[in-house]
Amino acid sequence: MNASGVLYVAALNGSALGLGAEFAWACDLRVMDFFIGQPEILLGIIPGGGGTQRLTRLIGTHRSLAAILEGKPFTPEEALANGAVDKVVAQDKVVAQAVELAEHFGKRSKASVAAAKRSVYFGGSMSLEDGLHVERAEFFAQIMSEEGQRLMLDYQATTADTGELPLYTPGTYARALASGSVPGRRSTSGR
C-alpha cells in the first residue's frame, strides 16, 4: 500500500477499534463519524497489526504512546485535531466523502502519487540525509519520465507564450487542483 500509485481511503462509518483502527492507519486518508482507537492495553496486550508504528507516524510519539497506554478511543473531534483522520462527517455521508476524496486525488498521476508515497512513507522514517536521498531519487525518476517531461515542457512553453508562470495566473491553480495537473498549451491546442 505504501509504495502504490493507488490512494487508499478508509471510510469509517462506525467504530474502528484494534485491528480496524490499524487497517485505517495503514490507509492514506481516513474519513470517519464515530470513534477510533487502540484498546489492546485493556486486554493485557499491545497493538499487533501496525498500530504502534502507524499511529506514531500519524500523530507523533507522545500522543501515540498516551493513546495506546490509555486504551481510550479518540472521538471524531479528537482524531481530527490530532491528525489521526482527515475528515469527520455524518455517518450517512462517510462513504460518499471517501469516494469524493479518492476521485479527487485519483486525478493525479499514479506514478507521481506512488513516488510521493514512497518518499513520505519510506523516506520519512529514515534519517534526514537518507530521506532526502529517497526524495531526490523519486524526483529524478519522475522528472525524467515521459509524463513528467511532457507536463514540464508544456509548463515552460505556456510560461514562454504568456510571459507569466501558469500557477500565478488567476484561476489556474484552482483548475490544476481540480483536474490533477496544471492546464497549459496542451489543453487549448490539443497537445
Short mmCIF file of N, CA and C in Angstrom, two decimals:
data_model
loop_
_atom_site.label_atom_id
_atom_site.label_comp_id
_atom_site.label_asym_id
_atom_site.label_seq_id
_atom_site.Cartn_x
_atom_site.Cartn_y
_atom_site.Cartn_z
N MET A 1 0.82 -1.20 0.00
CA MET A 1 0.00 0.00 0.00
C MET A 1 0.87 1.26 0.00
N ASN A 2 1.96 1.25 0.73
CA ASN A 2 2.77 2.47 0.88
C ASN A 2 3.55 2.83 -0.37
N ALA A 3 3.73 1.91 -1.30
CA ALA A 3 4.51 2.19 -2.50
C ALA A 3 3.64 2.30 -3.74
N SER A 4 2.35 2.10 -3.59
CA SER A 4 1.42 2.04 -4.72
C SER A 4 1.01 3.42 -5.21
N GLY A 5 0.70 3.51 -6.48
CA GLY A 5 0.16 4.74 -7.05
C GLY A 5 -1.32 4.89 -6.77
N VAL A 6 -1.90 3.91 -6.11
CA VAL A 6 -3.31 3.95 -5.73
C VAL A 6 -3.43 4.62 -4.37
N LEU A 7 -4.40 5.49 -4.22
CA LEU A 7 -4.65 6.15 -2.95
C LEU A 7 -5.69 5.33 -2.19
N TYR A 8 -5.39 4.96 -0.96
CA TYR A 8 -6.31 4.17 -0.14
C TYR A 8 -7.01 5.09 0.85
N VAL A 9 -8.35 5.10 0.80
CA VAL A 9 -9.15 5.95 1.68
C VAL A 9 -10.02 5.04 2.55
N ALA A 10 -9.86 5.17 3.87
CA ALA A 10 -10.69 4.40 4.81
C ALA A 10 -11.97 5.18 5.06
N ALA A 11 -13.13 4.52 4.86
CA ALA A 11 -14.44 5.11 5.14
C ALA A 11 -14.96 4.43 6.40
N LEU A 12 -14.87 5.10 7.53
CA LEU A 12 -15.23 4.50 8.82
C LEU A 12 -16.59 5.03 9.26
N ASN A 13 -17.66 4.30 8.94
CA ASN A 13 -18.98 4.76 9.33
C ASN A 13 -19.50 3.98 10.54
N GLY A 14 -18.60 3.68 11.43
CA GLY A 14 -18.86 3.03 12.71
C GLY A 14 -17.56 3.03 13.48
N SER A 15 -17.55 2.39 14.63
CA SER A 15 -16.34 2.39 15.43
C SER A 15 -15.25 1.54 14.76
N ALA A 16 -14.00 1.95 14.99
CA ALA A 16 -12.84 1.21 14.49
C ALA A 16 -11.88 1.05 15.65
N LEU A 17 -11.88 -0.13 16.24
CA LEU A 17 -11.02 -0.40 17.38
C LEU A 17 -10.05 -1.52 17.05
N GLY A 18 -8.86 -1.48 17.65
CA GLY A 18 -7.89 -2.54 17.45
C GLY A 18 -7.49 -2.69 16.01
N LEU A 19 -7.71 -3.88 15.46
CA LEU A 19 -7.31 -4.16 14.09
C LEU A 19 -8.02 -3.25 13.09
N GLY A 20 -9.26 -2.88 13.35
CA GLY A 20 -9.98 -1.95 12.48
C GLY A 20 -9.28 -0.61 12.41
N ALA A 21 -8.81 -0.12 13.56
CA ALA A 21 -8.05 1.13 13.59
C ALA A 21 -6.73 0.96 12.86
N GLU A 22 -6.07 -0.17 13.07
CA GLU A 22 -4.79 -0.41 12.41
C GLU A 22 -4.93 -0.46 10.90
N PHE A 23 -6.02 -1.03 10.42
CA PHE A 23 -6.27 -1.02 8.98
C PHE A 23 -6.45 0.42 8.49
N ALA A 24 -7.19 1.23 9.27
CA ALA A 24 -7.39 2.63 8.89
C ALA A 24 -6.08 3.40 8.91
N TRP A 25 -5.22 3.16 9.92
CA TRP A 25 -3.93 3.87 9.98
C TRP A 25 -3.08 3.52 8.75
N ALA A 26 -3.25 2.32 8.21
CA ALA A 26 -2.47 1.89 7.04
C ALA A 26 -2.91 2.59 5.76
N CYS A 27 -4.12 3.12 5.74
CA CYS A 27 -4.61 3.83 4.56
C CYS A 27 -3.98 5.21 4.47
N ASP A 28 -4.08 5.82 3.29
CA ASP A 28 -3.51 7.14 3.08
C ASP A 28 -4.36 8.25 3.67
N LEU A 29 -5.67 8.11 3.62
CA LEU A 29 -6.61 9.10 4.15
C LEU A 29 -7.70 8.37 4.91
N ARG A 30 -8.32 9.07 5.86
CA ARG A 30 -9.35 8.47 6.68
C ARG A 30 -10.52 9.45 6.86
N VAL A 31 -11.75 8.95 6.62
CA VAL A 31 -12.98 9.71 6.83
C VAL A 31 -13.77 8.93 7.87
N MET A 32 -14.28 9.62 8.91
CA MET A 32 -14.96 8.89 9.97
C MET A 32 -16.14 9.66 10.54
N ASP A 33 -16.92 8.94 11.38
CA ASP A 33 -18.03 9.59 12.07
C ASP A 33 -18.20 9.14 13.52
N PHE A 34 -17.51 8.11 13.98
CA PHE A 34 -17.81 7.60 15.32
C PHE A 34 -16.59 7.67 16.22
N PHE A 35 -15.88 6.58 16.47
CA PHE A 35 -14.64 6.65 17.24
C PHE A 35 -13.65 5.62 16.73
N ILE A 36 -12.37 5.87 17.06
CA ILE A 36 -11.29 5.03 16.55
C ILE A 36 -10.19 4.97 17.62
N GLY A 37 -9.59 3.80 17.80
CA GLY A 37 -8.52 3.71 18.78
C GLY A 37 -7.95 2.33 18.97
N GLN A 38 -7.01 2.26 19.87
CA GLN A 38 -6.27 1.04 20.18
C GLN A 38 -6.52 0.64 21.63
N PRO A 39 -7.51 -0.23 21.89
CA PRO A 39 -7.84 -0.61 23.27
C PRO A 39 -7.06 -1.81 23.79
N GLU A 40 -6.09 -2.31 23.05
CA GLU A 40 -5.42 -3.57 23.39
C GLU A 40 -4.84 -3.62 24.80
N ILE A 41 -4.36 -2.48 25.30
CA ILE A 41 -3.74 -2.44 26.63
C ILE A 41 -4.73 -2.89 27.70
N LEU A 42 -6.02 -2.66 27.46
CA LEU A 42 -7.06 -3.05 28.40
C LEU A 42 -7.26 -4.56 28.41
N LEU A 43 -6.70 -5.24 27.42
CA LEU A 43 -6.76 -6.71 27.34
C LEU A 43 -5.42 -7.33 27.73
N GLY A 44 -4.49 -6.50 28.21
CA GLY A 44 -3.19 -7.00 28.63
C GLY A 44 -2.22 -7.25 27.49
N ILE A 45 -2.50 -6.68 26.32
CA ILE A 45 -1.61 -6.82 25.17
C ILE A 45 -1.35 -5.44 24.58
N ILE A 46 -0.65 -5.38 23.47
CA ILE A 46 -0.44 -4.12 22.75
C ILE A 46 -0.93 -4.31 21.32
N PRO A 47 -1.08 -3.23 20.58
CA PRO A 47 -1.45 -3.38 19.17
C PRO A 47 -0.43 -4.26 18.44
N GLY A 48 -0.92 -5.14 17.61
CA GLY A 48 -0.03 -6.07 16.92
C GLY A 48 -0.16 -6.05 15.41
N GLY A 49 -0.99 -5.16 14.89
CA GLY A 49 -1.18 -5.08 13.44
C GLY A 49 -0.66 -3.78 12.85
N GLY A 50 0.32 -3.18 13.50
CA GLY A 50 0.92 -1.96 13.00
C GLY A 50 0.51 -0.70 13.74
N GLY A 51 -0.36 -0.82 14.73
CA GLY A 51 -0.86 0.35 15.45
C GLY A 51 0.20 1.18 16.12
N THR A 52 1.19 0.53 16.75
CA THR A 52 2.22 1.31 17.45
C THR A 52 3.08 2.08 16.47
N GLN A 53 3.25 1.57 15.27
CA GLN A 53 4.11 2.22 14.29
C GLN A 53 3.37 3.24 13.44
N ARG A 54 2.21 2.87 12.93
CA ARG A 54 1.49 3.77 12.03
C ARG A 54 0.85 4.94 12.77
N LEU A 55 0.27 4.68 13.94
CA LEU A 55 -0.32 5.78 14.70
C LEU A 55 0.76 6.77 15.12
N THR A 56 1.93 6.26 15.51
CA THR A 56 3.04 7.13 15.89
C THR A 56 3.45 8.03 14.73
N ARG A 57 3.49 7.49 13.53
CA ARG A 57 3.88 8.28 12.37
C ARG A 57 2.80 9.30 11.99
N LEU A 58 1.56 9.01 12.35
CA LEU A 58 0.48 9.95 12.05
C LEU A 58 0.41 11.11 13.04
N ILE A 59 0.53 10.81 14.34
CA ILE A 59 0.24 11.84 15.34
C ILE A 59 1.41 12.16 16.25
N GLY A 60 2.53 11.48 16.10
CA GLY A 60 3.70 11.77 16.93
C GLY A 60 3.85 10.78 18.07
N THR A 61 5.05 10.70 18.58
CA THR A 61 5.41 9.71 19.59
C THR A 61 4.60 9.88 20.88
N HIS A 62 4.59 11.07 21.45
CA HIS A 62 3.94 11.26 22.74
C HIS A 62 2.44 11.00 22.68
N ARG A 63 1.77 11.60 21.70
CA ARG A 63 0.31 11.41 21.59
C ARG A 63 -0.03 9.95 21.34
N SER A 64 0.77 9.29 20.51
CA SER A 64 0.53 7.88 20.22
C SER A 64 0.70 7.03 21.48
N LEU A 65 1.80 7.23 22.17
CA LEU A 65 2.04 6.46 23.39
C LEU A 65 0.94 6.69 24.42
N ALA A 66 0.55 7.93 24.62
CA ALA A 66 -0.50 8.24 25.59
C ALA A 66 -1.81 7.55 25.19
N ALA A 67 -2.16 7.59 23.92
CA ALA A 67 -3.40 6.97 23.45
C ALA A 67 -3.36 5.45 23.62
N ILE A 68 -2.22 4.85 23.29
CA ILE A 68 -2.09 3.39 23.41
C ILE A 68 -2.10 2.97 24.88
N LEU A 69 -1.42 3.73 25.75
CA LEU A 69 -1.40 3.39 27.18
C LEU A 69 -2.77 3.58 27.81
N GLU A 70 -3.51 4.61 27.39
CA GLU A 70 -4.84 4.86 27.93
C GLU A 70 -5.83 3.79 27.47
N GLY A 71 -5.76 3.42 26.18
CA GLY A 71 -6.70 2.44 25.64
C GLY A 71 -8.04 3.03 25.28
N LYS A 72 -8.20 4.32 25.48
CA LYS A 72 -9.47 5.01 25.20
C LYS A 72 -9.47 5.47 23.75
N PRO A 73 -10.56 5.24 23.03
CA PRO A 73 -10.59 5.66 21.63
C PRO A 73 -10.69 7.18 21.50
N PHE A 74 -10.27 7.68 20.34
CA PHE A 74 -10.44 9.09 20.01
C PHE A 74 -11.88 9.33 19.60
N THR A 75 -12.45 10.43 20.06
CA THR A 75 -13.72 10.87 19.49
C THR A 75 -13.40 11.41 18.10
N PRO A 76 -14.39 11.61 17.26
CA PRO A 76 -14.10 12.19 15.95
C PRO A 76 -13.35 13.52 16.04
N GLU A 77 -13.75 14.37 16.97
CA GLU A 77 -13.10 15.67 17.13
C GLU A 77 -11.65 15.51 17.55
N GLU A 78 -11.38 14.60 18.49
CA GLU A 78 -10.00 14.36 18.94
C GLU A 78 -9.16 13.78 17.80
N ALA A 79 -9.73 12.84 17.06
CA ALA A 79 -8.99 12.22 15.95
C ALA A 79 -8.63 13.26 14.89
N LEU A 80 -9.55 14.16 14.60
CA LEU A 80 -9.29 15.21 13.62
C LEU A 80 -8.23 16.19 14.14
N ALA A 81 -8.38 16.61 15.39
CA ALA A 81 -7.44 17.56 15.99
C ALA A 81 -6.03 16.97 16.08
N ASN A 82 -5.92 15.68 16.34
CA ASN A 82 -4.61 15.01 16.46
C ASN A 82 -3.99 14.67 15.11
N GLY A 83 -4.76 14.74 14.05
CA GLY A 83 -4.25 14.36 12.73
C GLY A 83 -4.37 12.88 12.44
N ALA A 84 -5.17 12.18 13.24
CA ALA A 84 -5.35 10.74 13.03
C ALA A 84 -6.32 10.45 11.90
N VAL A 85 -7.22 11.39 11.61
CA VAL A 85 -8.14 11.26 10.48
C VAL A 85 -8.14 12.58 9.71
N ASP A 86 -8.65 12.54 8.50
CA ASP A 86 -8.63 13.71 7.62
C ASP A 86 -9.95 14.45 7.57
N LYS A 87 -11.05 13.74 7.75
CA LYS A 87 -12.37 14.37 7.69
C LYS A 87 -13.28 13.68 8.67
N VAL A 88 -14.16 14.46 9.28
CA VAL A 88 -15.23 13.94 10.12
C VAL A 88 -16.53 14.41 9.49
N VAL A 89 -17.39 13.45 9.15
CA VAL A 89 -18.67 13.78 8.52
C VAL A 89 -19.75 12.92 9.14
N ALA A 90 -21.00 13.26 8.89
CA ALA A 90 -22.13 12.47 9.38
C ALA A 90 -22.06 11.06 8.80
N GLN A 91 -22.56 10.09 9.57
CA GLN A 91 -22.47 8.69 9.18
C GLN A 91 -23.01 8.43 7.78
N ASP A 92 -24.09 9.06 7.41
CA ASP A 92 -24.68 8.81 6.09
C ASP A 92 -23.87 9.45 4.95
N LYS A 93 -22.84 10.22 5.28
CA LYS A 93 -22.02 10.86 4.26
C LYS A 93 -20.59 10.31 4.20
N VAL A 94 -20.25 9.36 5.07
CA VAL A 94 -18.87 8.86 5.15
C VAL A 94 -18.41 8.24 3.84
N VAL A 95 -19.17 7.33 3.30
CA VAL A 95 -18.75 6.65 2.07
C VAL A 95 -18.69 7.63 0.91
N ALA A 96 -19.68 8.49 0.78
CA ALA A 96 -19.68 9.47 -0.31
C ALA A 96 -18.47 10.40 -0.20
N GLN A 97 -18.12 10.83 1.01
CA GLN A 97 -16.96 11.71 1.19
C GLN A 97 -15.67 10.98 0.88
N ALA A 98 -15.58 9.71 1.27
CA ALA A 98 -14.39 8.91 0.96
C ALA A 98 -14.24 8.73 -0.54
N VAL A 99 -15.33 8.47 -1.23
CA VAL A 99 -15.30 8.32 -2.69
C VAL A 99 -14.90 9.66 -3.34
N GLU A 100 -15.44 10.76 -2.83
CA GLU A 100 -15.09 12.07 -3.38
C GLU A 100 -13.59 12.35 -3.22
N LEU A 101 -13.03 12.04 -2.06
CA LEU A 101 -11.59 12.21 -1.85
C LEU A 101 -10.79 11.34 -2.81
N ALA A 102 -11.21 10.08 -2.94
CA ALA A 102 -10.49 9.16 -3.83
C ALA A 102 -10.55 9.64 -5.27
N GLU A 103 -11.71 10.12 -5.72
CA GLU A 103 -11.83 10.63 -7.08
C GLU A 103 -10.98 11.88 -7.28
N HIS A 104 -10.97 12.76 -6.29
CA HIS A 104 -10.17 14.00 -6.37
C HIS A 104 -8.69 13.67 -6.53
N PHE A 105 -8.17 12.85 -5.62
CA PHE A 105 -6.75 12.52 -5.68
C PHE A 105 -6.43 11.52 -6.78
N GLY A 106 -7.43 10.80 -7.25
CA GLY A 106 -7.25 9.86 -8.35
C GLY A 106 -6.96 10.55 -9.67
N LYS A 107 -7.17 11.85 -9.75
CA LYS A 107 -6.87 12.60 -10.97
C LYS A 107 -5.39 12.90 -11.10
N ARG A 108 -4.63 12.70 -10.05
CA ARG A 108 -3.19 12.93 -10.09
C ARG A 108 -2.50 11.76 -10.78
N SER A 109 -1.33 12.02 -11.28
CA SER A 109 -0.53 10.98 -11.93
C SER A 109 -0.26 9.84 -10.95
N LYS A 110 -0.61 8.62 -11.34
CA LYS A 110 -0.38 7.46 -10.46
C LYS A 110 1.10 7.28 -10.14
N ALA A 111 1.95 7.52 -11.13
CA ALA A 111 3.39 7.38 -10.90
C ALA A 111 3.87 8.43 -9.91
N SER A 112 3.34 9.65 -10.00
CA SER A 112 3.73 10.71 -9.06
C SER A 112 3.18 10.43 -7.67
N VAL A 113 1.96 9.91 -7.59
CA VAL A 113 1.38 9.54 -6.30
C VAL A 113 2.25 8.47 -5.64
N ALA A 114 2.62 7.45 -6.41
CA ALA A 114 3.47 6.38 -5.87
C ALA A 114 4.81 6.94 -5.40
N ALA A 115 5.41 7.83 -6.18
CA ALA A 115 6.70 8.41 -5.80
C ALA A 115 6.57 9.25 -4.54
N ALA A 116 5.50 10.03 -4.43
CA ALA A 116 5.28 10.85 -3.23
C ALA A 116 5.07 9.96 -2.01
N LYS A 117 4.28 8.90 -2.17
CA LYS A 117 4.03 8.00 -1.05
C LYS A 117 5.33 7.32 -0.60
N ARG A 118 6.13 6.86 -1.54
CA ARG A 118 7.40 6.23 -1.16
C ARG A 118 8.31 7.23 -0.45
N SER A 119 8.36 8.46 -0.96
CA SER A 119 9.21 9.48 -0.33
C SER A 119 8.75 9.77 1.09
N VAL A 120 7.46 9.92 1.29
CA VAL A 120 6.93 10.25 2.61
C VAL A 120 6.99 9.05 3.54
N TYR A 121 6.45 7.91 3.10
CA TYR A 121 6.37 6.75 4.00
C TYR A 121 7.74 6.13 4.29
N PHE A 122 8.55 5.95 3.26
CA PHE A 122 9.85 5.31 3.48
C PHE A 122 10.90 6.33 3.90
N GLY A 123 11.01 7.42 3.17
CA GLY A 123 12.00 8.44 3.49
C GLY A 123 11.73 9.10 4.83
N GLY A 124 10.44 9.24 5.19
CA GLY A 124 10.07 9.89 6.44
C GLY A 124 10.47 9.13 7.69
N SER A 125 10.77 7.85 7.55
CA SER A 125 11.19 7.07 8.72
C SER A 125 12.70 6.89 8.76
N MET A 126 13.41 7.56 7.87
CA MET A 126 14.87 7.47 7.82
C MET A 126 15.49 8.74 8.40
N SER A 127 16.81 8.76 8.46
CA SER A 127 17.49 9.99 8.82
C SER A 127 17.19 11.02 7.74
N LEU A 128 17.37 12.31 8.07
CA LEU A 128 17.10 13.36 7.09
C LEU A 128 17.95 13.15 5.84
N GLU A 129 19.21 12.84 6.01
CA GLU A 129 20.09 12.64 4.85
C GLU A 129 19.59 11.50 3.96
N ASP A 130 19.24 10.38 4.56
CA ASP A 130 18.75 9.25 3.78
C ASP A 130 17.37 9.54 3.17
N GLY A 131 16.50 10.24 3.93
CA GLY A 131 15.19 10.61 3.40
C GLY A 131 15.31 11.55 2.20
N LEU A 132 16.25 12.48 2.27
CA LEU A 132 16.48 13.38 1.14
C LEU A 132 17.00 12.62 -0.07
N HIS A 133 17.79 11.58 0.16
CA HIS A 133 18.27 10.74 -0.94
C HIS A 133 17.09 10.04 -1.61
N VAL A 134 16.17 9.50 -0.82
CA VAL A 134 14.98 8.85 -1.39
C VAL A 134 14.18 9.86 -2.20
N GLU A 135 13.99 11.06 -1.64
CA GLU A 135 13.24 12.09 -2.34
C GLU A 135 13.90 12.45 -3.67
N ARG A 136 15.19 12.66 -3.67
CA ARG A 136 15.90 13.02 -4.91
C ARG A 136 15.77 11.93 -5.95
N ALA A 137 15.91 10.68 -5.53
CA ALA A 137 15.79 9.56 -6.47
C ALA A 137 14.39 9.53 -7.09
N GLU A 138 13.37 9.72 -6.27
CA GLU A 138 11.99 9.73 -6.77
C GLU A 138 11.74 10.94 -7.67
N PHE A 139 12.29 12.10 -7.28
CA PHE A 139 12.13 13.31 -8.09
C PHE A 139 12.73 13.11 -9.48
N PHE A 140 13.97 12.63 -9.53
CA PHE A 140 14.63 12.47 -10.83
C PHE A 140 13.95 11.40 -11.67
N ALA A 141 13.42 10.36 -11.04
CA ALA A 141 12.69 9.34 -11.80
C ALA A 141 11.43 9.96 -12.42
N GLN A 142 10.76 10.83 -11.67
CA GLN A 142 9.53 11.45 -12.19
C GLN A 142 9.84 12.51 -13.24
N ILE A 143 10.84 13.33 -13.00
CA ILE A 143 11.15 14.42 -13.94
C ILE A 143 11.66 13.85 -15.26
N MET A 144 12.24 12.67 -15.23
CA MET A 144 12.75 12.05 -16.46
C MET A 144 11.70 11.14 -17.12
N SER A 145 10.56 10.95 -16.47
CA SER A 145 9.52 10.12 -17.07
C SER A 145 8.87 10.85 -18.24
N GLU A 146 8.23 10.10 -19.10
CA GLU A 146 7.55 10.70 -20.26
C GLU A 146 6.50 11.71 -19.82
N GLU A 147 5.72 11.34 -18.83
CA GLU A 147 4.67 12.24 -18.35
C GLU A 147 5.27 13.49 -17.70
N GLY A 148 6.29 13.31 -16.87
CA GLY A 148 6.95 14.45 -16.24
C GLY A 148 7.55 15.40 -17.26
N GLN A 149 8.20 14.84 -18.27
CA GLN A 149 8.79 15.66 -19.32
C GLN A 149 7.69 16.44 -20.07
N ARG A 150 6.63 15.75 -20.43
CA ARG A 150 5.54 16.38 -21.17
C ARG A 150 4.93 17.54 -20.38
N LEU A 151 4.62 17.31 -19.11
CA LEU A 151 3.98 18.34 -18.30
C LEU A 151 4.93 19.52 -18.03
N MET A 152 6.21 19.24 -17.76
CA MET A 152 7.16 20.32 -17.51
C MET A 152 7.43 21.14 -18.76
N LEU A 153 7.57 20.47 -19.92
CA LEU A 153 7.80 21.19 -21.17
C LEU A 153 6.59 22.06 -21.52
N ASP A 154 5.39 21.53 -21.26
CA ASP A 154 4.18 22.31 -21.51
C ASP A 154 4.11 23.51 -20.58
N TYR A 155 4.49 23.33 -19.32
CA TYR A 155 4.51 24.43 -18.35
C TYR A 155 5.48 25.52 -18.82
N GLN A 156 6.66 25.10 -19.26
CA GLN A 156 7.66 26.06 -19.75
C GLN A 156 7.17 26.78 -21.02
N ALA A 157 6.55 26.03 -21.93
CA ALA A 157 6.05 26.64 -23.17
C ALA A 157 4.93 27.62 -22.87
N THR A 158 4.05 27.27 -21.94
CA THR A 158 2.96 28.17 -21.56
C THR A 158 3.53 29.44 -20.94
N THR A 159 4.56 29.28 -20.10
CA THR A 159 5.22 30.44 -19.49
C THR A 159 5.83 31.34 -20.58
N ALA A 160 6.50 30.73 -21.54
CA ALA A 160 7.11 31.49 -22.63
C ALA A 160 6.05 32.21 -23.47
N ASP A 161 4.93 31.53 -23.75
CA ASP A 161 3.86 32.13 -24.56
C ASP A 161 3.17 33.29 -23.85
N THR A 162 2.94 33.15 -22.56
CA THR A 162 2.15 34.16 -21.83
C THR A 162 3.01 35.17 -21.08
N GLY A 163 4.27 34.81 -20.83
CA GLY A 163 5.13 35.68 -20.04
C GLY A 163 4.85 35.60 -18.55
N GLU A 164 4.00 34.68 -18.15
CA GLU A 164 3.62 34.51 -16.74
C GLU A 164 3.79 33.04 -16.35
N LEU A 165 4.11 32.81 -15.08
CA LEU A 165 4.12 31.44 -14.58
C LEU A 165 2.66 31.00 -14.43
N PRO A 166 2.27 29.90 -15.07
CA PRO A 166 0.86 29.50 -15.06
C PRO A 166 0.20 29.41 -13.68
N LEU A 167 0.92 28.93 -12.69
CA LEU A 167 0.28 28.79 -11.38
C LEU A 167 0.02 30.13 -10.69
N TYR A 168 0.58 31.22 -11.25
CA TYR A 168 0.32 32.55 -10.70
C TYR A 168 -0.76 33.28 -11.48
N THR A 169 -1.27 32.66 -12.52
CA THR A 169 -2.35 33.24 -13.31
C THR A 169 -3.66 32.97 -12.58
N PRO A 170 -4.49 34.01 -12.36
CA PRO A 170 -5.74 33.82 -11.62
C PRO A 170 -6.57 32.66 -12.17
N GLY A 171 -7.03 31.83 -11.27
CA GLY A 171 -7.88 30.70 -11.62
C GLY A 171 -7.14 29.44 -12.03
N THR A 172 -5.89 29.56 -12.43
CA THR A 172 -5.16 28.39 -12.92
C THR A 172 -4.90 27.39 -11.81
N TYR A 173 -4.53 27.88 -10.64
CA TYR A 173 -4.23 26.97 -9.54
C TYR A 173 -5.47 26.15 -9.18
N ALA A 174 -6.63 26.80 -9.10
CA ALA A 174 -7.87 26.09 -8.78
C ALA A 174 -8.18 25.04 -9.84
N ARG A 175 -7.97 25.37 -11.12
CA ARG A 175 -8.21 24.39 -12.18
C ARG A 175 -7.23 23.23 -12.07
N ALA A 176 -5.98 23.52 -11.72
CA ALA A 176 -4.97 22.46 -11.57
C ALA A 176 -5.34 21.52 -10.43
N LEU A 177 -5.77 22.09 -9.31
CA LEU A 177 -6.16 21.25 -8.17
C LEU A 177 -7.35 20.37 -8.54
N ALA A 178 -8.30 20.92 -9.28
CA ALA A 178 -9.49 20.16 -9.66
C ALA A 178 -9.20 19.08 -10.69
N SER A 179 -8.31 19.38 -11.65
CA SER A 179 -8.07 18.44 -12.74
C SER A 179 -6.93 17.47 -12.47
N GLY A 180 -6.06 17.81 -11.52
CA GLY A 180 -4.95 16.93 -11.19
C GLY A 180 -3.64 17.28 -11.88
N SER A 181 -3.66 18.27 -12.78
CA SER A 181 -2.42 18.74 -13.42
C SER A 181 -2.61 20.18 -13.88
N VAL A 182 -1.50 20.87 -14.08
CA VAL A 182 -1.55 22.27 -14.48
C VAL A 182 -2.01 22.38 -15.93
N PRO A 183 -3.09 23.15 -16.16
CA PRO A 183 -3.52 23.33 -17.55
C PRO A 183 -2.51 24.23 -18.28
N GLY A 184 -2.29 23.93 -19.52
CA GLY A 184 -1.34 24.72 -20.31
C GLY A 184 -1.73 24.71 -21.76
N ARG A 185 -0.75 24.89 -22.61
CA ARG A 185 -1.00 24.93 -24.06
C ARG A 185 -1.68 23.66 -24.53
N ARG A 186 -1.32 22.52 -23.98
CA ARG A 186 -1.90 21.26 -24.44
C ARG A 186 -3.41 21.24 -24.27
N SER A 187 -3.93 22.00 -23.26
CA SER A 187 -5.36 21.98 -23.02
C SER A 187 -6.13 22.78 -24.06
N THR A 188 -5.45 23.72 -24.74
CA THR A 188 -6.15 24.51 -25.75
C THR A 188 -5.74 24.13 -27.17
N SER A 189 -4.56 23.52 -27.31
CA SER A 189 -4.09 23.18 -28.66
C SER A 189 -4.30 21.71 -28.98
N GLY A 190 -4.78 20.94 -28.01
CA GLY A 190 -4.98 19.52 -28.24
C GLY A 190 -3.74 18.68 -28.05
N ARG A 191 -2.63 19.29 -27.66
CA ARG A 191 -1.40 18.54 -27.44
C ARG A 191 -1.35 17.95 -26.07
#
